[in-house]
CSV table of C-alpha atoms in Angstrom, one decimal:
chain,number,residue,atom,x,y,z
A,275,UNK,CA,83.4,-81.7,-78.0
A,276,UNK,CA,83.6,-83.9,-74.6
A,277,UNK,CA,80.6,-83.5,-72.6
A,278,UNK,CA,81.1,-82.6,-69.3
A,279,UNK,CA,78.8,-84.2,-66.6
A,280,UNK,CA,77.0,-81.9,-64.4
A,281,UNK,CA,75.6,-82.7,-61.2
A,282,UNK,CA,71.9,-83.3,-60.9
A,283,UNK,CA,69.8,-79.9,-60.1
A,284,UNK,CA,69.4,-79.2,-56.2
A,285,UNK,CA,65.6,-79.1,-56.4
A,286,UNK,CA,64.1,-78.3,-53.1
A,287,UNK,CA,60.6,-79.6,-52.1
A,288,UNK,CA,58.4,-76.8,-51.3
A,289,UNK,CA,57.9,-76.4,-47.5
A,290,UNK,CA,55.5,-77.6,-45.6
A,291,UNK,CA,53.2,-75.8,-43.4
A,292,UNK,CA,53.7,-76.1,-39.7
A,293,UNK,CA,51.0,-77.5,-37.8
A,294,UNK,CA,50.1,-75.5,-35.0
A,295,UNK,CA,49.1,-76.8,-32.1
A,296,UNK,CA,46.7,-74.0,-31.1
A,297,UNK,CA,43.8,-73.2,-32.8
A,298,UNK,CA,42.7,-70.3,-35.1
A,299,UNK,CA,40.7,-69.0,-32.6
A,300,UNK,CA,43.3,-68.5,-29.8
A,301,UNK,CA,45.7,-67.5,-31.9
A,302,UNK,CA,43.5,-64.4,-33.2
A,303,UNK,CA,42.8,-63.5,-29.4
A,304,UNK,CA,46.6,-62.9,-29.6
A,305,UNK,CA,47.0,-60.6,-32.6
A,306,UNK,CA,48.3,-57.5,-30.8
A,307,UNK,CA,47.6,-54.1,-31.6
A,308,UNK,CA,50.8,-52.1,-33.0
A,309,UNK,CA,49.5,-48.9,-30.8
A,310,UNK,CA,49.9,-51.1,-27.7
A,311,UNK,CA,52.8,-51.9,-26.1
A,312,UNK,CA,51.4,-55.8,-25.0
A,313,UNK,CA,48.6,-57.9,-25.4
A,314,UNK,CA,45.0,-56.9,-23.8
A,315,UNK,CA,43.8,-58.2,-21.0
A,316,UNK,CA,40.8,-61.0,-21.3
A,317,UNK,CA,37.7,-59.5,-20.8
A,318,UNK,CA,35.5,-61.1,-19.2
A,319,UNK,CA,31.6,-62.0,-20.6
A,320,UNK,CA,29.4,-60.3,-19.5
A,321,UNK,CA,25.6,-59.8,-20.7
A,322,UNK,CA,24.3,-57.6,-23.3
A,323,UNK,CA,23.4,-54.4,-22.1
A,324,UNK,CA,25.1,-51.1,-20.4
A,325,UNK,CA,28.7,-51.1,-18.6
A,326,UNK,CA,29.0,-53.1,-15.3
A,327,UNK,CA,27.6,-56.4,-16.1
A,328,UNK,CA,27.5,-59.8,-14.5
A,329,UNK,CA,28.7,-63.5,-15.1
A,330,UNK,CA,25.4,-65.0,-16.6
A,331,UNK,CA,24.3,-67.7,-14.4
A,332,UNK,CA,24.2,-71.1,-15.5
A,333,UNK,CA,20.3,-72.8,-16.9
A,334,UNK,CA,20.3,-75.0,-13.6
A,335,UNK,CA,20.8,-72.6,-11.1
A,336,UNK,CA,18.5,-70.3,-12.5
A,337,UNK,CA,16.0,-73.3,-12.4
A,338,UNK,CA,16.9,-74.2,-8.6
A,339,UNK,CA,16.3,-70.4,-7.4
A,340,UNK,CA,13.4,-70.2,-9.2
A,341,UNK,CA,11.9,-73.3,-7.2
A,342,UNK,CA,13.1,-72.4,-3.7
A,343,UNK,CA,12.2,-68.5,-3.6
A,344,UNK,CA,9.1,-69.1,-6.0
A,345,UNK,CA,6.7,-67.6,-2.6
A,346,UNK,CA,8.9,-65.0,-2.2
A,347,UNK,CA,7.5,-61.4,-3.4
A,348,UNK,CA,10.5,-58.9,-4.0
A,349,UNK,CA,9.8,-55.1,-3.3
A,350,UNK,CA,9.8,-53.1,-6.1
A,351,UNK,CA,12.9,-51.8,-7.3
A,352,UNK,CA,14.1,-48.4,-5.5
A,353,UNK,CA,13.6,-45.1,-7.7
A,354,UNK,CA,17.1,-43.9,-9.8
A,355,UNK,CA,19.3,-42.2,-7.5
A,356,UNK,CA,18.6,-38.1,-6.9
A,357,UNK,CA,21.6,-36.0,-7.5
A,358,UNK,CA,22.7,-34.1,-4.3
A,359,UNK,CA,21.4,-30.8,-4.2
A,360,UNK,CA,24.2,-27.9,-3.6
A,361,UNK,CA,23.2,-26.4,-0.2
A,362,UNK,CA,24.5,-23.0,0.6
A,363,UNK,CA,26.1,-21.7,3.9
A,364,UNK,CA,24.8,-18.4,3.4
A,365,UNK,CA,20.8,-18.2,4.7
A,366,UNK,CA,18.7,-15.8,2.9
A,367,UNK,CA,17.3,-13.3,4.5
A,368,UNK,CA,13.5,-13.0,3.8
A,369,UNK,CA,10.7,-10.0,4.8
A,370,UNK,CA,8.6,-12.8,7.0
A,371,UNK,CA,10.8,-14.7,8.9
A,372,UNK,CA,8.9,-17.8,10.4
A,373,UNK,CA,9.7,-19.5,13.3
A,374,UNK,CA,8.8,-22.6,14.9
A,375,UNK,CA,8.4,-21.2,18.8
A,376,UNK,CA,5.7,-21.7,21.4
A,377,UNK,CA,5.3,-17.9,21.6
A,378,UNK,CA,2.3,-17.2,19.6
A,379,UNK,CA,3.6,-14.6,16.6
A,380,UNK,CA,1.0,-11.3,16.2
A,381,UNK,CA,0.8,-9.4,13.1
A,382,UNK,CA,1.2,-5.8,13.3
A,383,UNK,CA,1.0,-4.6,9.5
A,384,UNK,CA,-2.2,-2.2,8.0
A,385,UNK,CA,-5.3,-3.9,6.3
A,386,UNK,CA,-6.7,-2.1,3.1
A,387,UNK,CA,-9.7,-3.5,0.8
A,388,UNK,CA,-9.1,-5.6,-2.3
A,389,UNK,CA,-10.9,-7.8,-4.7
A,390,UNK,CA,-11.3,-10.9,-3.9
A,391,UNK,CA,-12.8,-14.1,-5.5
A,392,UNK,CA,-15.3,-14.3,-3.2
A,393,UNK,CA,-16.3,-10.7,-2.3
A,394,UNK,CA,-14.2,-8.3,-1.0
A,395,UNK,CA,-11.1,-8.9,1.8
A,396,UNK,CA,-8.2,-7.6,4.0
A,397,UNK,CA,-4.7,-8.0,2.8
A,398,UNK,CA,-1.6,-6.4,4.4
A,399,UNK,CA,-0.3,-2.8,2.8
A,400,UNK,CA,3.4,-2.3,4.5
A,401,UNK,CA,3.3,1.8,5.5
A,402,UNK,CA,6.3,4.2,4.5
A,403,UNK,CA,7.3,7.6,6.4
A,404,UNK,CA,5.8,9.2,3.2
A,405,UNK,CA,2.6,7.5,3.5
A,406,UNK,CA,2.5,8.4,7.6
A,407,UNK,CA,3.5,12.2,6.6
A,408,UNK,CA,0.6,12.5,3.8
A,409,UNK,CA,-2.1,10.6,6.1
A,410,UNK,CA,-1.8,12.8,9.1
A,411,UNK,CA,-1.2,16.4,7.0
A,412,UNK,CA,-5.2,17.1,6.3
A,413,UNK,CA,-5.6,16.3,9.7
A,414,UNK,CA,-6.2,18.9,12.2
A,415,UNK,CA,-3.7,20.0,15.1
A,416,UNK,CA,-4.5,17.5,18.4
A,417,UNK,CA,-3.3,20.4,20.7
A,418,UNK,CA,-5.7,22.7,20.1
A,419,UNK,CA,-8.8,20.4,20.3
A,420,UNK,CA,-8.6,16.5,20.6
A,421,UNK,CA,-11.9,16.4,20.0
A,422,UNK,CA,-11.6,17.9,17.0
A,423,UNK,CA,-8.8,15.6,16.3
A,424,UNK,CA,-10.6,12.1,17.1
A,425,UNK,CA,-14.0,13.1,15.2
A,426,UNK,CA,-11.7,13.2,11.8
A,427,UNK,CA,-9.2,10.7,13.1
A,428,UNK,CA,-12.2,7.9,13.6
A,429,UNK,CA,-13.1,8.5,9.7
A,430,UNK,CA,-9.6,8.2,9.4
A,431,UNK,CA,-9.7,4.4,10.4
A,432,UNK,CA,-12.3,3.9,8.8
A,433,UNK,CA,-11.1,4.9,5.7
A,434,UNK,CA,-7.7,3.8,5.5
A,435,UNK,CA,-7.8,0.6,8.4
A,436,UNK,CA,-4.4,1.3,10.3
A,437,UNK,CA,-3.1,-0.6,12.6
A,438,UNK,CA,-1.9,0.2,16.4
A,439,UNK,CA,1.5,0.5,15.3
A,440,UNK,CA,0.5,3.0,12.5
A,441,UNK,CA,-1.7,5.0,14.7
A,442,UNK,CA,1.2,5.9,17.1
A,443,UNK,CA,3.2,6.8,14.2
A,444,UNK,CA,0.7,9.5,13.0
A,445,UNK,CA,0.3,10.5,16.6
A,446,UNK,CA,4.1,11.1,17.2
A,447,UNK,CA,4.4,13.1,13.6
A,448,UNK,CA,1.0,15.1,14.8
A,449,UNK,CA,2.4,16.0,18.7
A,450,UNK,CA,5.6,14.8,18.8
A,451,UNK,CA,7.7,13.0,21.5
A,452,UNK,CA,6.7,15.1,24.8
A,453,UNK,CA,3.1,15.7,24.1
A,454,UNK,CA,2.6,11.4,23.1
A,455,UNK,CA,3.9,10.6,26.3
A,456,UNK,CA,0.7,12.3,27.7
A,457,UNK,CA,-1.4,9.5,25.6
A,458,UNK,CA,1.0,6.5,25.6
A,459,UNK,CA,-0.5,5.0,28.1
A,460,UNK,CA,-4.0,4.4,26.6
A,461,UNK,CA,-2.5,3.3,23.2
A,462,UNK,CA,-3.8,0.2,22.7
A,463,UNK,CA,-1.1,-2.5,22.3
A,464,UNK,CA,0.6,-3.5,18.6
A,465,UNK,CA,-1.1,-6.2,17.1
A,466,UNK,CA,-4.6,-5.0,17.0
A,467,UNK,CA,-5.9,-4.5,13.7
A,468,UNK,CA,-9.4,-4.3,12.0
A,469,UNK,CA,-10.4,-8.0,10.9
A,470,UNK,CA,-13.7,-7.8,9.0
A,471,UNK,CA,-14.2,-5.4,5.8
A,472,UNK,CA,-17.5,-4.4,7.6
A,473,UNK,CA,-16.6,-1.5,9.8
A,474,UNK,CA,-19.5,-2.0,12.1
A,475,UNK,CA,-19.0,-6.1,12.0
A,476,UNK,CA,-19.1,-7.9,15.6
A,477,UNK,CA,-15.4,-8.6,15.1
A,478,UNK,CA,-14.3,-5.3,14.8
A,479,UNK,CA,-15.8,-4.2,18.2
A,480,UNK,CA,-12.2,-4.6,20.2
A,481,UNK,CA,-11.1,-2.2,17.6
A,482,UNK,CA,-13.7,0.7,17.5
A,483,UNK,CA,-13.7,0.5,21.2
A,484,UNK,CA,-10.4,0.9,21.3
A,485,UNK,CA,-10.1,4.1,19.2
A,486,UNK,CA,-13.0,5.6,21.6
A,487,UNK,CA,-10.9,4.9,24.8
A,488,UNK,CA,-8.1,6.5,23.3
A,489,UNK,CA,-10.8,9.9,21.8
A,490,UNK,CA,-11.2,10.2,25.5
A,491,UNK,CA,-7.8,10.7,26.7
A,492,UNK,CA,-6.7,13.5,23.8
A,493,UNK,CA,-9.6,15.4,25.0
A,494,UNK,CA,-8.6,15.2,28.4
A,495,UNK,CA,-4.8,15.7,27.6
A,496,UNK,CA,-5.9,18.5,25.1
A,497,UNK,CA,-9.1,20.3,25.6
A,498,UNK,CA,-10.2,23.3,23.2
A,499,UNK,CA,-7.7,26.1,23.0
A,500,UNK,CA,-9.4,30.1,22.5
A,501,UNK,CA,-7.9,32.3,20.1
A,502,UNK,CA,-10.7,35.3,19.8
A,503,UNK,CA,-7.6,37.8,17.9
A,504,UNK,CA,-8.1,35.4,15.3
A,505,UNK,CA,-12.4,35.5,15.3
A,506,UNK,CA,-12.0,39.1,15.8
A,507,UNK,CA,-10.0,39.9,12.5
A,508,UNK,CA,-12.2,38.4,10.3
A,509,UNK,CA,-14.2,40.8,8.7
A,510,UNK,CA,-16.8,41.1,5.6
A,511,UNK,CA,-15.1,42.6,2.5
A,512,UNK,CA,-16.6,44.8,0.3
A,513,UNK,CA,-18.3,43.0,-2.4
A,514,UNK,CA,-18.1,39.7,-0.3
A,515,UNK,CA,-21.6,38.2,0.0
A,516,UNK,CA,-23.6,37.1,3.1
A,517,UNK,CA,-23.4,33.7,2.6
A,518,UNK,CA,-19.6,33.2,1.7
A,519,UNK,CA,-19.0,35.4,5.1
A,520,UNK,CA,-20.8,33.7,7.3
A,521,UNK,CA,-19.6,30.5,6.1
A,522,UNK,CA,-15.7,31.9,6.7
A,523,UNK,CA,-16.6,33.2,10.0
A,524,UNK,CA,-18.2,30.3,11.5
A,525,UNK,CA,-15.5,27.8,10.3
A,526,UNK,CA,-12.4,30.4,12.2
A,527,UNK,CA,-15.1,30.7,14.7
A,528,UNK,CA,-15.4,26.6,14.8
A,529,UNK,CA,-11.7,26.4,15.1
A,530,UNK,CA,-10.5,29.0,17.6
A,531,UNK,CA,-13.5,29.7,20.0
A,532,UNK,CA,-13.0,26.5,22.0
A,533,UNK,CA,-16.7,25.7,21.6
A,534,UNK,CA,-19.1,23.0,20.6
A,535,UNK,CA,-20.9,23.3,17.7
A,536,UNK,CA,-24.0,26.4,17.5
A,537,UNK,CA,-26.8,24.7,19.4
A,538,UNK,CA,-29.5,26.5,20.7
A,539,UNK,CA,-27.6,29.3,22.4
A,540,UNK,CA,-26.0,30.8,19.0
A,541,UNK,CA,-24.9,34.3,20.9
A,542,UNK,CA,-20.9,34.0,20.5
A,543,UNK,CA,-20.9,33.7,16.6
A,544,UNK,CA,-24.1,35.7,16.3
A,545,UNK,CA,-21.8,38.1,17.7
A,546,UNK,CA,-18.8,37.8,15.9
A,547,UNK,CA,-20.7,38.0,12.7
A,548,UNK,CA,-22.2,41.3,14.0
A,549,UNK,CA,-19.0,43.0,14.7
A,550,UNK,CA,-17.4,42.1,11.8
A,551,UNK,CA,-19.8,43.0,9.4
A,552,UNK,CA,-20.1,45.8,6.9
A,553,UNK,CA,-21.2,49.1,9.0
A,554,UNK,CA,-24.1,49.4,6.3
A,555,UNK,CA,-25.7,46.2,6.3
A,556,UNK,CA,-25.0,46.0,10.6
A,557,UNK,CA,-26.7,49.2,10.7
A,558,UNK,CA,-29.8,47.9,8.1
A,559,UNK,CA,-29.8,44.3,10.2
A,560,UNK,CA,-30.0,45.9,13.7
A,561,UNK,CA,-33.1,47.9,12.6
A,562,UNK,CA,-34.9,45.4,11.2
A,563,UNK,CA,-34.1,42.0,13.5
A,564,UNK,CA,-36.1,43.2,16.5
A,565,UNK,CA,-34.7,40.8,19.6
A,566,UNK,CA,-30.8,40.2,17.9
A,567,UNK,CA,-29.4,41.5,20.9
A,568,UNK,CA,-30.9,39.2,23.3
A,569,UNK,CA,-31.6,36.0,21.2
A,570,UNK,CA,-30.1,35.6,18.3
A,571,UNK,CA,-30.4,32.9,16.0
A,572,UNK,CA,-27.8,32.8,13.4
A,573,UNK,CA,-30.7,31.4,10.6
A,574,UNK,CA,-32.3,34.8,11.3
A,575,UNK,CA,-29.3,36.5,11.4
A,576,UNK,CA,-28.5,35.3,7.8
A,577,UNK,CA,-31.6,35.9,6.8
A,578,UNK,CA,-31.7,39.5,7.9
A,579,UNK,CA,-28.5,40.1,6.5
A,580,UNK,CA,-28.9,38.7,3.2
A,581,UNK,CA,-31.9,41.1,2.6
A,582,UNK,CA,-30.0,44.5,3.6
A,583,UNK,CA,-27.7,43.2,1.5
A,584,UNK,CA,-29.6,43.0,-1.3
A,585,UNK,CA,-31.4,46.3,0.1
A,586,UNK,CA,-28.4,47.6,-0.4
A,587,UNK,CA,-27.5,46.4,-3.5
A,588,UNK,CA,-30.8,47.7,-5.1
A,589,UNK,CA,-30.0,51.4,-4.1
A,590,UNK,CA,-26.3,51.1,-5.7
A,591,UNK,CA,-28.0,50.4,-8.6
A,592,UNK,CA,-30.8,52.8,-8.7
A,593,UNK,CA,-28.0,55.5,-8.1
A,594,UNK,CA,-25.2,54.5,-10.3
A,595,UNK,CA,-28.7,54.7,-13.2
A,596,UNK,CA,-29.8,57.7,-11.8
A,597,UNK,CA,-26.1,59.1,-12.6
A,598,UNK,CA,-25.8,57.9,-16.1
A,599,UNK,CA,-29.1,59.7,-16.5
A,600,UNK,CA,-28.1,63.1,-15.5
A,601,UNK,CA,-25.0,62.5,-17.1
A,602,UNK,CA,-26.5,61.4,-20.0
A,603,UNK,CA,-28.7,64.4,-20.1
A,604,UNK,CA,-26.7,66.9,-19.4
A,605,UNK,CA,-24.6,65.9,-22.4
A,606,UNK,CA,-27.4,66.1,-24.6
A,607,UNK,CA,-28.0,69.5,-23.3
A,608,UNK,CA,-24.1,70.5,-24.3
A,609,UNK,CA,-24.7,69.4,-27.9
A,610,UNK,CA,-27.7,71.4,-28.1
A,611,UNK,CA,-26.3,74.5,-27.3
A,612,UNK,CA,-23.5,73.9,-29.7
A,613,UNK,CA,-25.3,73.5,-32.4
A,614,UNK,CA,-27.5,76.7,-31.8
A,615,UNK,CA,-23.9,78.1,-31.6
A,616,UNK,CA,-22.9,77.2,-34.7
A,617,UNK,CA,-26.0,77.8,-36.7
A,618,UNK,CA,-25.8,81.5,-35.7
């Protein structure tokens, strides 16, 4: 068989690589990122540390600053930045509004007593309508006797420490608007107020003095008013004793006669004790008080009257015993003579 002659095998030498003519280090800076649509900017270095950082300045700059601002003494640095605070439009309304005026400002609120660390002090109690409507109930009636009035109403202030403003509050719920305006006048003005816990203290003088000029005009505005029906209807009951009678007569008597208190001269309630006494003991206390008509005293009058009382009292006795006795032995004498009865 004829050999045919092939040609010789196509070998191929195997490729070299390319050079590049960058280096590795560029070329990386290029690799692209398949979720971005072209390359990233260069970023530039900055130093080590949080976002927003600066070129790093060259070593011989840094030396030349050094030398020329060596003297120079930088402040400190400035303290971190506050937030703003939110500021509302809307200003709240507070109970003490202060202002910054010329006009001196004058507190017109009621003192009362508290603990303090030092001892006892004043602090400021605002008053409601209920509080004026309890305080002035248990006082008495200023139209019938001012006087009357301003002897409770000064241990009133002393007590409870109101102020001006509060004390024509009580006097317009005790007389009301026509009978004030016959007193408004020597009010004294708004702001005063007691200022040491010690009633009689130095610095409360302005005070008490005040509260006596104004006792002076109720009982000129309002002098004692006489109600006798009243004095006249009171009257000893039956098993009332002396004491408890003359106690409730004097205090009507006290209220309604338009008088002063029993001084020397005790005639008017001796009086009025008199008539309105039981007709057994006024009989018993006009026989044995010699001079009651013409001086009476009403120490000797209770006196007196105590003793026909008991006078009295002693011969209820004897003769309520005396009855039980009779009846006691005329029952005896009824079983007697039944029992003779039935024995015959």
């Amino acid at each position: 068989m004829k050999k045919t002659q092939c040609p010789p095998p196509y070998v191929l030498s195997p490729p070299t690589a390319p050079t590049s003519v960058y280096s590795v280090t560029e070329l990386q800076a290029l690799k692209v990122n398949p979720d971005l649509e072209s390359c990233p900017f260069q970023r530039t270095p900055v130093v080590s540390g949080a976002m927003g950082g600066y070129d790093e300045p060259d070593q011989h700059v840094k030396e030349e600053e050094k030398e020329e601002y060596e003297d120079v003494v930088l402040p400190a640095s400035p303290p971190p930045p506050v937030p703003p605070v939110f500021k509302s439009t809307h200003t709240m309304q507070t109970r003490l509004q202060v202002s910054k005026t010329d006009t001196p400002t004058a507190s017109t609120f009621p003192m009362v007593e508290v603990a303090g660390p030092d001892g006892p002090i004043l602090m400021h109690r605002p008053w409601t309508a209920a509080d004026v409507r309890e305080a002035a109930e248990h006082l008495p009636d200023p139209r019938n006797s001012g006087m009357k009035f301003i002897e409770q109403f000064l241990n009133f202030c002393q007590e409870f420490r109101p102020t001006e403003v509060e004390i024509r509050r009580i006097l317009a719920k005790r007389l009301g608007p026509g009978d004030l305006l016959k007193i408004s006048q020597r009010i004294p003005r708004p702001e005063l107020k007691i200022v040491h816990v010690d009633w009689a203290h130095a610095k409360n003088m302005e005070y008490r003095d005040a509260l006596l000029e104004l006792g002076d005009a109720l009982r000129k505005a309002f002098p004692p008013k006489v109600d006798m029906s009243k004095i006249a209807s009171c009257k000893q009951k039956p098993e009332e004793q002396v004491d408890d009678y003359v106690s409730r007569l004097t205090a009507i008597f006290n209220e309604h006669s338009g008088l002063e208190q029993p001084g020397a001269s005790e005639s008017h309630p001796c009086n009025s004790i008199l008539t309105g006494m039981l007709p057994e003991l006024h009989d018993i206390v006009i026989r044995t008080y010699v001079g009651c008509k013409e001086e009476c005293r009403l120490n000797d009058l209770k006196r007196h009257a105590r003793h026909a009382q008991l006078t009295q009292q002693q011969k209820k006795k004897a003769k309520q015993e005396k009855t039980e006795k009779e009846l006691h032995m005329a029952a005896l004498t009824m079983y007697s003579a039944l029992a003779t009865m039935q024995g015959q």
